[in-house]
Tab-separated table of C-alpha atoms in Angstrom:
chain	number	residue	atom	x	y	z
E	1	UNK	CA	121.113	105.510	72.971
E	2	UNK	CA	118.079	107.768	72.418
E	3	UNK	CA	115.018	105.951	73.702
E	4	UNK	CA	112.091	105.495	70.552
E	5	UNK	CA	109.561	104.401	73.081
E	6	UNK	CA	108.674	106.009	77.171
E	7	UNK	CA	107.649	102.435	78.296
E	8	UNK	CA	107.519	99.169	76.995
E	9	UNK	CA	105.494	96.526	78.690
E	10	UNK	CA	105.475	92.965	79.015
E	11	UNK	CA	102.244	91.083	80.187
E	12	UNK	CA	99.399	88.724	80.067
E	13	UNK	CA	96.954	89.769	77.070
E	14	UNK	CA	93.668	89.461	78.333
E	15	UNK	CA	89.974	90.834	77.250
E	16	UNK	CA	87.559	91.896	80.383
E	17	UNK	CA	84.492	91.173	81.059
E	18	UNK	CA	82.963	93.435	83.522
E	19	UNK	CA	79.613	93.390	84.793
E	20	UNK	CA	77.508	94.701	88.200
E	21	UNK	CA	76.964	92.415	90.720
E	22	UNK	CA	75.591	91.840	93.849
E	23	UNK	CA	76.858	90.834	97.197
E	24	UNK	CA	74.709	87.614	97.424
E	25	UNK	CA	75.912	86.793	93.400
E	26	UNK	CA	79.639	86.590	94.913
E	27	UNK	CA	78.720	84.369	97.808
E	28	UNK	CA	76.375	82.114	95.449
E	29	UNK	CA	79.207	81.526	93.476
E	30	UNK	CA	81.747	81.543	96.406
E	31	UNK	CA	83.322	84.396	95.064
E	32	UNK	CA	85.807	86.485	97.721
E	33	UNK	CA	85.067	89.768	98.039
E	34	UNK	CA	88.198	91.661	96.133
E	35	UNK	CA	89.852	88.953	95.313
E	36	UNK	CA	91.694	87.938	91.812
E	37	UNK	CA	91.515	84.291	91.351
E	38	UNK	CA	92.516	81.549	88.587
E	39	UNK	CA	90.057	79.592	86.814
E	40	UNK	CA	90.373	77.169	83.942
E	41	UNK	CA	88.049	77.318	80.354
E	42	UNK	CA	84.927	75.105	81.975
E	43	UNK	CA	84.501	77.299	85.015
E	44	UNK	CA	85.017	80.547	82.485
E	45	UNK	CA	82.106	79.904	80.818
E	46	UNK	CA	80.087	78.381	83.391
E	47	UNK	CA	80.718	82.002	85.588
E	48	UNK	CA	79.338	83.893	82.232
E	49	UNK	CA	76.504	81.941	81.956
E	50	UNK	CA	75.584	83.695	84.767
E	51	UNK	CA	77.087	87.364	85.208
E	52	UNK	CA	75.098	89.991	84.267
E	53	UNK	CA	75.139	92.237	81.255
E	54	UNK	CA	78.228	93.921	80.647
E	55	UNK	CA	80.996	95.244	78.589
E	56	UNK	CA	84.063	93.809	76.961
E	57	UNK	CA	87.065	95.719	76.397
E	58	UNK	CA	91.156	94.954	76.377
E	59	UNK	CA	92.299	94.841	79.234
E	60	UNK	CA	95.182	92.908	81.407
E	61	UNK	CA	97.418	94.658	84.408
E	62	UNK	CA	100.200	95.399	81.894
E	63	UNK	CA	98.276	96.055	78.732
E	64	UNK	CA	96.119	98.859	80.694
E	65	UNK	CA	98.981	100.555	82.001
E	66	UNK	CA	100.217	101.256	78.337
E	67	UNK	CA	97.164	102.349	77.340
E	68	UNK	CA	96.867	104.765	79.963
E	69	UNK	CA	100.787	105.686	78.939
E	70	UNK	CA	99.670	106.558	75.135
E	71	UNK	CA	96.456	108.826	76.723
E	72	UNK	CA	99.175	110.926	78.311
E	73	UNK	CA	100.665	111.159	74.833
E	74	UNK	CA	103.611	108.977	75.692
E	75	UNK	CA	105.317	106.541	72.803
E	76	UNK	CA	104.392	102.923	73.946
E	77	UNK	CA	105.119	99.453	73.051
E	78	UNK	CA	103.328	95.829	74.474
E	79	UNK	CA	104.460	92.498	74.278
E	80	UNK	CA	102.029	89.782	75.311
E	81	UNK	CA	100.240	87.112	73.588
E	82	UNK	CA	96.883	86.064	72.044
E	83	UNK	CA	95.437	83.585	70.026
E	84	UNK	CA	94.375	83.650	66.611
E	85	UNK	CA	90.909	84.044	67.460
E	86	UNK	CA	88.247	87.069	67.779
E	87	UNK	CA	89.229	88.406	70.769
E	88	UNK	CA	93.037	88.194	70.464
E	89	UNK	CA	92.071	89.944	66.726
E	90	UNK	CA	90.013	92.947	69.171
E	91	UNK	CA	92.816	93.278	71.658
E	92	UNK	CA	95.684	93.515	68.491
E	93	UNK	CA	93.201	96.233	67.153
E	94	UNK	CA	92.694	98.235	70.293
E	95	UNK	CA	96.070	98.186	71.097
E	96	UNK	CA	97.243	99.665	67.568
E	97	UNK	CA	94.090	102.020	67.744
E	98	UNK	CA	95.494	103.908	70.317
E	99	UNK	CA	98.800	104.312	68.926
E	100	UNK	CA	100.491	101.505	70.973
E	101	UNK	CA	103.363	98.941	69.625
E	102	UNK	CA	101.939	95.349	69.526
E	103	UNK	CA	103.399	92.788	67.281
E	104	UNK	CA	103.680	89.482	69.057
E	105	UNK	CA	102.929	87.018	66.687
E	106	UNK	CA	99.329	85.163	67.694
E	107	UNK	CA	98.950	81.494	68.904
E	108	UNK	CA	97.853	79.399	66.495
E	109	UNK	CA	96.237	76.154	67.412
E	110	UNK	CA	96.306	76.351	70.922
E	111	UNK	CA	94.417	78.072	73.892
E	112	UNK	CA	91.945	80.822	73.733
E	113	UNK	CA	92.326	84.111	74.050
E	114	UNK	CA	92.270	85.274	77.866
E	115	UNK	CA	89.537	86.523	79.512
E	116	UNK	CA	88.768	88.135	83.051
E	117	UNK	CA	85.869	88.010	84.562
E	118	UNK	CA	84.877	90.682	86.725
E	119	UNK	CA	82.363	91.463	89.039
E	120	UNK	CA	81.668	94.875	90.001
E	121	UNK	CA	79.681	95.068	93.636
E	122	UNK	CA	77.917	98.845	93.995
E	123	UNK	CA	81.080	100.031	96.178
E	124	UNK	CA	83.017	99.847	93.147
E	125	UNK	CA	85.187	97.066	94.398
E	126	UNK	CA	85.980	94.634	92.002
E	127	UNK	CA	86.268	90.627	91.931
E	128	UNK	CA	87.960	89.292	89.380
E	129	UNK	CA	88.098	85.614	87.866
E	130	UNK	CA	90.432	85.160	85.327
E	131	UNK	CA	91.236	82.841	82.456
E	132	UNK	CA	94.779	83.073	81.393
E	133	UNK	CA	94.700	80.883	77.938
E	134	UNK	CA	97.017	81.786	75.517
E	135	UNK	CA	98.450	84.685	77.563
E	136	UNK	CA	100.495	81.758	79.185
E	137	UNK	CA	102.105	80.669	75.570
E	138	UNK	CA	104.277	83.903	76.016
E	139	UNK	CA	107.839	82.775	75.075
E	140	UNK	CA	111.449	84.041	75.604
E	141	UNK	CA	111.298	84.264	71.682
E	142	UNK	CA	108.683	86.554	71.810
E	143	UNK	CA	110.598	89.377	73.353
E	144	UNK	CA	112.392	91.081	70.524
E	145	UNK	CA	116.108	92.763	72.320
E	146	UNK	CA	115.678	95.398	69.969
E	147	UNK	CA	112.039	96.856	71.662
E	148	UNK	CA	113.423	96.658	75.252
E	149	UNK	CA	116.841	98.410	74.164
E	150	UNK	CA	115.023	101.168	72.759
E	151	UNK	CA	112.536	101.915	75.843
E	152	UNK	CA	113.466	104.223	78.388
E	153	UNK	CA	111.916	102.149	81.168
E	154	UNK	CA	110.945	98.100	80.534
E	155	UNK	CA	107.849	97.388	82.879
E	156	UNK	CA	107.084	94.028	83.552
E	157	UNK	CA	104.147	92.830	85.312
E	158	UNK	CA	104.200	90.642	88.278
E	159	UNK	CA	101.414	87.971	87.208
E	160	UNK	CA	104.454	86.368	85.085
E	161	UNK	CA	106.214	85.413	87.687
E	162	UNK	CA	103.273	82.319	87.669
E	163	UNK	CA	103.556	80.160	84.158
E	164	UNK	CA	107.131	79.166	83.337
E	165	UNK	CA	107.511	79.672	80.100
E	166	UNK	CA	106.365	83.645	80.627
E	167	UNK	CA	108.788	84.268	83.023
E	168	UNK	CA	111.557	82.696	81.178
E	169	UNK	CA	110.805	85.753	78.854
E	170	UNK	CA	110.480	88.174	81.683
E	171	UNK	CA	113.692	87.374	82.962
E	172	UNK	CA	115.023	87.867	78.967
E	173	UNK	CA	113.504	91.684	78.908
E	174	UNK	CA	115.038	92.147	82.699
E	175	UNK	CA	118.624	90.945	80.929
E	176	UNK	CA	118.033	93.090	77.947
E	177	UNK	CA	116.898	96.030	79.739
E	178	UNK	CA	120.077	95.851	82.308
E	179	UNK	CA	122.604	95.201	79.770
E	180	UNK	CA	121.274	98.647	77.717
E	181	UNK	CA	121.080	100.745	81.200
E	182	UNK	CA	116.821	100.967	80.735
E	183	UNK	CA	114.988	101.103	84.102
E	184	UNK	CA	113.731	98.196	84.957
E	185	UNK	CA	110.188	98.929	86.997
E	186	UNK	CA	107.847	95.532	88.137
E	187	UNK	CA	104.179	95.541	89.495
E	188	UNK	CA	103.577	93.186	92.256
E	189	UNK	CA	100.241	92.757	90.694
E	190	UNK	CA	98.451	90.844	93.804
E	191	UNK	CA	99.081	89.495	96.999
E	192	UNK	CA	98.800	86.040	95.933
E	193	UNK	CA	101.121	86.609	93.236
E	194	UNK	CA	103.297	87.604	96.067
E	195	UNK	CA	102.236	84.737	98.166
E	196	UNK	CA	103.550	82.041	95.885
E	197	UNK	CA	106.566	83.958	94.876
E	198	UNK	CA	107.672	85.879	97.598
E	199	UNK	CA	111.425	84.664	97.533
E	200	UNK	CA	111.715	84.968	93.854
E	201	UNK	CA	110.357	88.477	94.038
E	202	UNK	CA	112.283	89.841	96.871
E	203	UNK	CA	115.407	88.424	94.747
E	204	UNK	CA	114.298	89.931	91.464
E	205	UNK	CA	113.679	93.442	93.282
E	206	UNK	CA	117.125	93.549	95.439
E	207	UNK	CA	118.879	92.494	92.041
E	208	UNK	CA	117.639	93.869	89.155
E	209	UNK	CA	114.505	96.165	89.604
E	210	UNK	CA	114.861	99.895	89.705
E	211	UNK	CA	111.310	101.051	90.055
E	212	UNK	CA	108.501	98.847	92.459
E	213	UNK	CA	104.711	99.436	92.208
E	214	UNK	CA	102.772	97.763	94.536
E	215	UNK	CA	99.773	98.450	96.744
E	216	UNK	CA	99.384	98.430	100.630
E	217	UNK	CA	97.941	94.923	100.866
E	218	UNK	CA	100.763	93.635	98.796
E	219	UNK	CA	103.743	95.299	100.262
E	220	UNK	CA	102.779	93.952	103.474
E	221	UNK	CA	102.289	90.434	101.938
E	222	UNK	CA	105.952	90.755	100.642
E	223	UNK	CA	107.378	91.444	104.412
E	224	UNK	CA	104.902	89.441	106.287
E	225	UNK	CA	103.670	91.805	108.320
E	226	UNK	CA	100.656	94.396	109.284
E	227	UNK	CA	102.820	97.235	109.856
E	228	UNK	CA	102.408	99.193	106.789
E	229	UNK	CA	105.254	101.803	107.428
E	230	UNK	CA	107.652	98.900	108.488
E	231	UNK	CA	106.652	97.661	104.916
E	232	UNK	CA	107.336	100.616	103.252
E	233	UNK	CA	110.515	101.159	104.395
E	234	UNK	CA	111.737	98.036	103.849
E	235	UNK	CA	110.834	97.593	99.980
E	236	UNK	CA	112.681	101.418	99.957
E	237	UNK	CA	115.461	100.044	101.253
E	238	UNK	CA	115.887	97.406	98.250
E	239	UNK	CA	115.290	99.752	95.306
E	240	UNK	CA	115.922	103.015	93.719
E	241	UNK	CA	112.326	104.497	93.554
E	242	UNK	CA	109.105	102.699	94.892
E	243	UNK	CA	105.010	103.951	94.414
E	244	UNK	CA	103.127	102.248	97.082
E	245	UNK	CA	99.047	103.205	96.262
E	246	UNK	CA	96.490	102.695	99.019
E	247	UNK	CA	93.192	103.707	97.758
E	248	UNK	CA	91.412	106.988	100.103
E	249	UNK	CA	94.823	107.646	101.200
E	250	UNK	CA	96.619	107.959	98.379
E	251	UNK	CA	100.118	107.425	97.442
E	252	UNK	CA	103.661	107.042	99.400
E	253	UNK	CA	106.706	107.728	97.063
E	254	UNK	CA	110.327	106.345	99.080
E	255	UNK	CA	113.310	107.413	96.744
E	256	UNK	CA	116.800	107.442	99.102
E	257	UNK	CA	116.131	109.568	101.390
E	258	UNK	CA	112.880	111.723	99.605
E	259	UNK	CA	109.401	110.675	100.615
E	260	UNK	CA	106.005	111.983	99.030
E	261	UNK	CA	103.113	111.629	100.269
E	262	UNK	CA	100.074	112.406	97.578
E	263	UNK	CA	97.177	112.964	98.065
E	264	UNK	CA	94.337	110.571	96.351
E	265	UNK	CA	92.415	112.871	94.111
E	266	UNK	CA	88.718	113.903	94.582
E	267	UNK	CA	86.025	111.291	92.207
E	268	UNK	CA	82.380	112.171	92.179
E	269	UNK	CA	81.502	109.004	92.178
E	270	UNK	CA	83.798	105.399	92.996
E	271	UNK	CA	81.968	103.352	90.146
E	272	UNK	CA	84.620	99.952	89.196
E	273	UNK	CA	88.175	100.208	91.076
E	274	UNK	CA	88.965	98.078	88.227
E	275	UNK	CA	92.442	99.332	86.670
E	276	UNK	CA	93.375	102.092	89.286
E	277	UNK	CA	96.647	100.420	90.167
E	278	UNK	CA	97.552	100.536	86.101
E	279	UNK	CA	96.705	103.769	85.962
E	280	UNK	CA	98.373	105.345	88.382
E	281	UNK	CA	101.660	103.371	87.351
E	282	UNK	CA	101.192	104.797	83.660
E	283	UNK	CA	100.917	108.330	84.976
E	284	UNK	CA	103.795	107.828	86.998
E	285	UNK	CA	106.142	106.292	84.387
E	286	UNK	CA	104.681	109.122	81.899
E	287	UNK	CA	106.038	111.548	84.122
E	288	UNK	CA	109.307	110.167	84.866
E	289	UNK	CA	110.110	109.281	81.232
E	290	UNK	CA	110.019	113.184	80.914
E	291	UNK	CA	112.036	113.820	83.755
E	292	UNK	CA	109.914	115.497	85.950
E	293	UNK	CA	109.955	115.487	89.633
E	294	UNK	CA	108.887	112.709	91.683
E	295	UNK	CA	105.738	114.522	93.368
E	296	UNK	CA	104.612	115.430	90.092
E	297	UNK	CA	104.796	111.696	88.618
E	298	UNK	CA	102.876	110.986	91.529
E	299	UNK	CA	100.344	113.332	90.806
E	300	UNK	CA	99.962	111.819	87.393
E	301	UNK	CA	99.402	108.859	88.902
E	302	UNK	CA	97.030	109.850	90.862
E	303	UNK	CA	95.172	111.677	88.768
E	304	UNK	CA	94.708	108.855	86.560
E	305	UNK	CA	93.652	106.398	88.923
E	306	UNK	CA	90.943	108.974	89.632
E	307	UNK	CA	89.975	108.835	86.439
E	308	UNK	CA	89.623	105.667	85.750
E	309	UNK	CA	87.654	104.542	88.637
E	310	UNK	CA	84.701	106.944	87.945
E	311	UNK	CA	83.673	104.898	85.073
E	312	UNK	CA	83.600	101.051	83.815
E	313	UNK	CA	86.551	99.653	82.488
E	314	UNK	CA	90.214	99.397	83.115
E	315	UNK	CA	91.477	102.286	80.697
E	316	UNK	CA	90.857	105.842	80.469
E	317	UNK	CA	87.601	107.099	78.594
E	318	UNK	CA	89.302	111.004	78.812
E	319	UNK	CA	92.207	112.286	77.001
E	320	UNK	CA	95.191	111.990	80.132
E	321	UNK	CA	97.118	114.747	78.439
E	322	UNK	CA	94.300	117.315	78.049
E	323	UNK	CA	93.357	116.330	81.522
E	324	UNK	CA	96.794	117.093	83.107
E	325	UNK	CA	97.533	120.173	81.083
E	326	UNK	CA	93.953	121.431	82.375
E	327	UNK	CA	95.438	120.585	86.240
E	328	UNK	CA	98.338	122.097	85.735
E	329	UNK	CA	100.763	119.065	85.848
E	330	UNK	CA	102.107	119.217	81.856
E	331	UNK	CA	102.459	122.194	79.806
């Protein structure tokens, strides 16, 4: 079957809130440094009261990876849910603005829109408190078979793997996109997410996944150990292809027996981390829904993480395309 969309992603639907901070604002609030951390409605607001000025935009792990996909002129689709509120009407409208597939049907009645919270310090490292809200109403009935049988690869996001009900419908796409012969890729998304789900992960990756993102903190969290090229070889020893980012250094790529290592690329200026993980997983998917080589997927990847961290916000203020043509990478 001919594929109508390059990726389709399932996630939580969440708007960011991202705003400078200080050092001292993190410890006043007892904030960790870098960290991603779950907060309920009370503390939300409480935290805003308090942040200071910033911008709101669409964001969530999944949600920003698609975006960047449809800047690279890829055909995209996103399941995840919001409420029937303002903000779940701004994230329905940003997603279709840019030529993205959204049409999970709102929550009604229930739990906000999500929001994260994030605190940029001047290094560009980001700290992120997040509200999940409706985002955790996904259902198995949300996932229409039809969408993941008709995407060449079916990326899921690891942050499911926490409310029941959403991974009940992650494990539907994983089903879906199996039985139809899609590639199946997965984020880790955080090392806490690997933390309280280790065994479940390490399961869902040796059985079903056939791409792995994850970063160097988490891949290590997933093996329990500070040997990073231990780590590494280990996850490519459960799956077909796996992108493991770590920041100045790059990228590694383990496919059988290829390896890549790429290069990070040059930024003028590190201003919010924020989204550099998506990013460089919707370059690579970009590339490999087109069938080009592994090093060059990376490079995508790469070159879209640098992108994205030069400026505020977790999706990309230049045209990906017009950027990689100009490098080189697409024709």
């Amino acid at each position: 079957m001919t594929a109508l969309y390059d990726v389709a992603a399932i996630g939580n639907a969440i708007v960011d809130v991202i705003a400078p901070a200080e050092e001292a604002f993190l410890q006043a609030e007892g904030l960790s440094r870098g960290s991603m951390q779950l907060i309920d409605e009370a503390r939300g607001v409480d935290l805003y009261s308090r942040m200071a000025p910033g911008i709101e935009t669409s964001g969530g792990s999944a949600g920003n990876t698609i975006a960047g996909v449809a800047s690279f002129g890829g055909r995209a689709a996103y399941i995840g849910k919001v409420a029937d509120d303002q903000l779940g009407g701004v994230f329905a409208h940003d997603m279709r603005a840019i030529g993205v597939g959204f049409e999970t049907p709102p929550l009604s009645g229930g739990a906000a829109t999500a929001r994260c919270l994030i605190n940029v310090t001047p290094d560009g490292q980001r700290t992120m408190c997040t509200y999940l809200g409706a985002s955790t109403e996904l259902t198995a009935g949300d996932v229409p078979p039809a969408l993941i049988e008709q995407a060449a690869i079916v990326y899921l996001e690891g942050y499911l793997f926490d409310p029941s009900e959403a991974r009940r419908a992650f494990a539907k796409a994983a089903a879906i996109a199996h039985a139809s012969s899609r590639m199946i890729a997965i984020t880790l998304s955080d090392a806490f997410v690997v933390e309280r789900h280790r065994g479940e992960l390490l399961g869902f990756i040796e059985g079903q996944a056939d791409l792995v993102f994850a970063n160097e903190v988490e891949v290590k969290a997933l093996f329990e150990t500070d040997d990073f090229d231990l780590a590494a070889a280990r996850l490519g020893a459960i799956t077909q292809i796996c992108a493991i980012t770590r920041g100045e250094q790059g990228s590694l790529i383990l496919a059988g027996d290829q390896s890549h290592v790429i290069a990070a690329d040059t930024v003028a200026q590190v201003v919010d981390t924020t989204g550099a993980g998506d990013q460089y997983a919707a370059g690579f998917m970009f590339g490999l829904a087109q069938g080009l080589p592994l090093d060059v997927c990376g490079r995508l990847g790469s070159m879209a993480a640098a992108e994205v961290i030069g400026h505020y916000g977790p999706r990309p203020q230049a045209n990906l395309r017009e950027l990689a043509v100009s490098r080189g990478l697409l024709t």
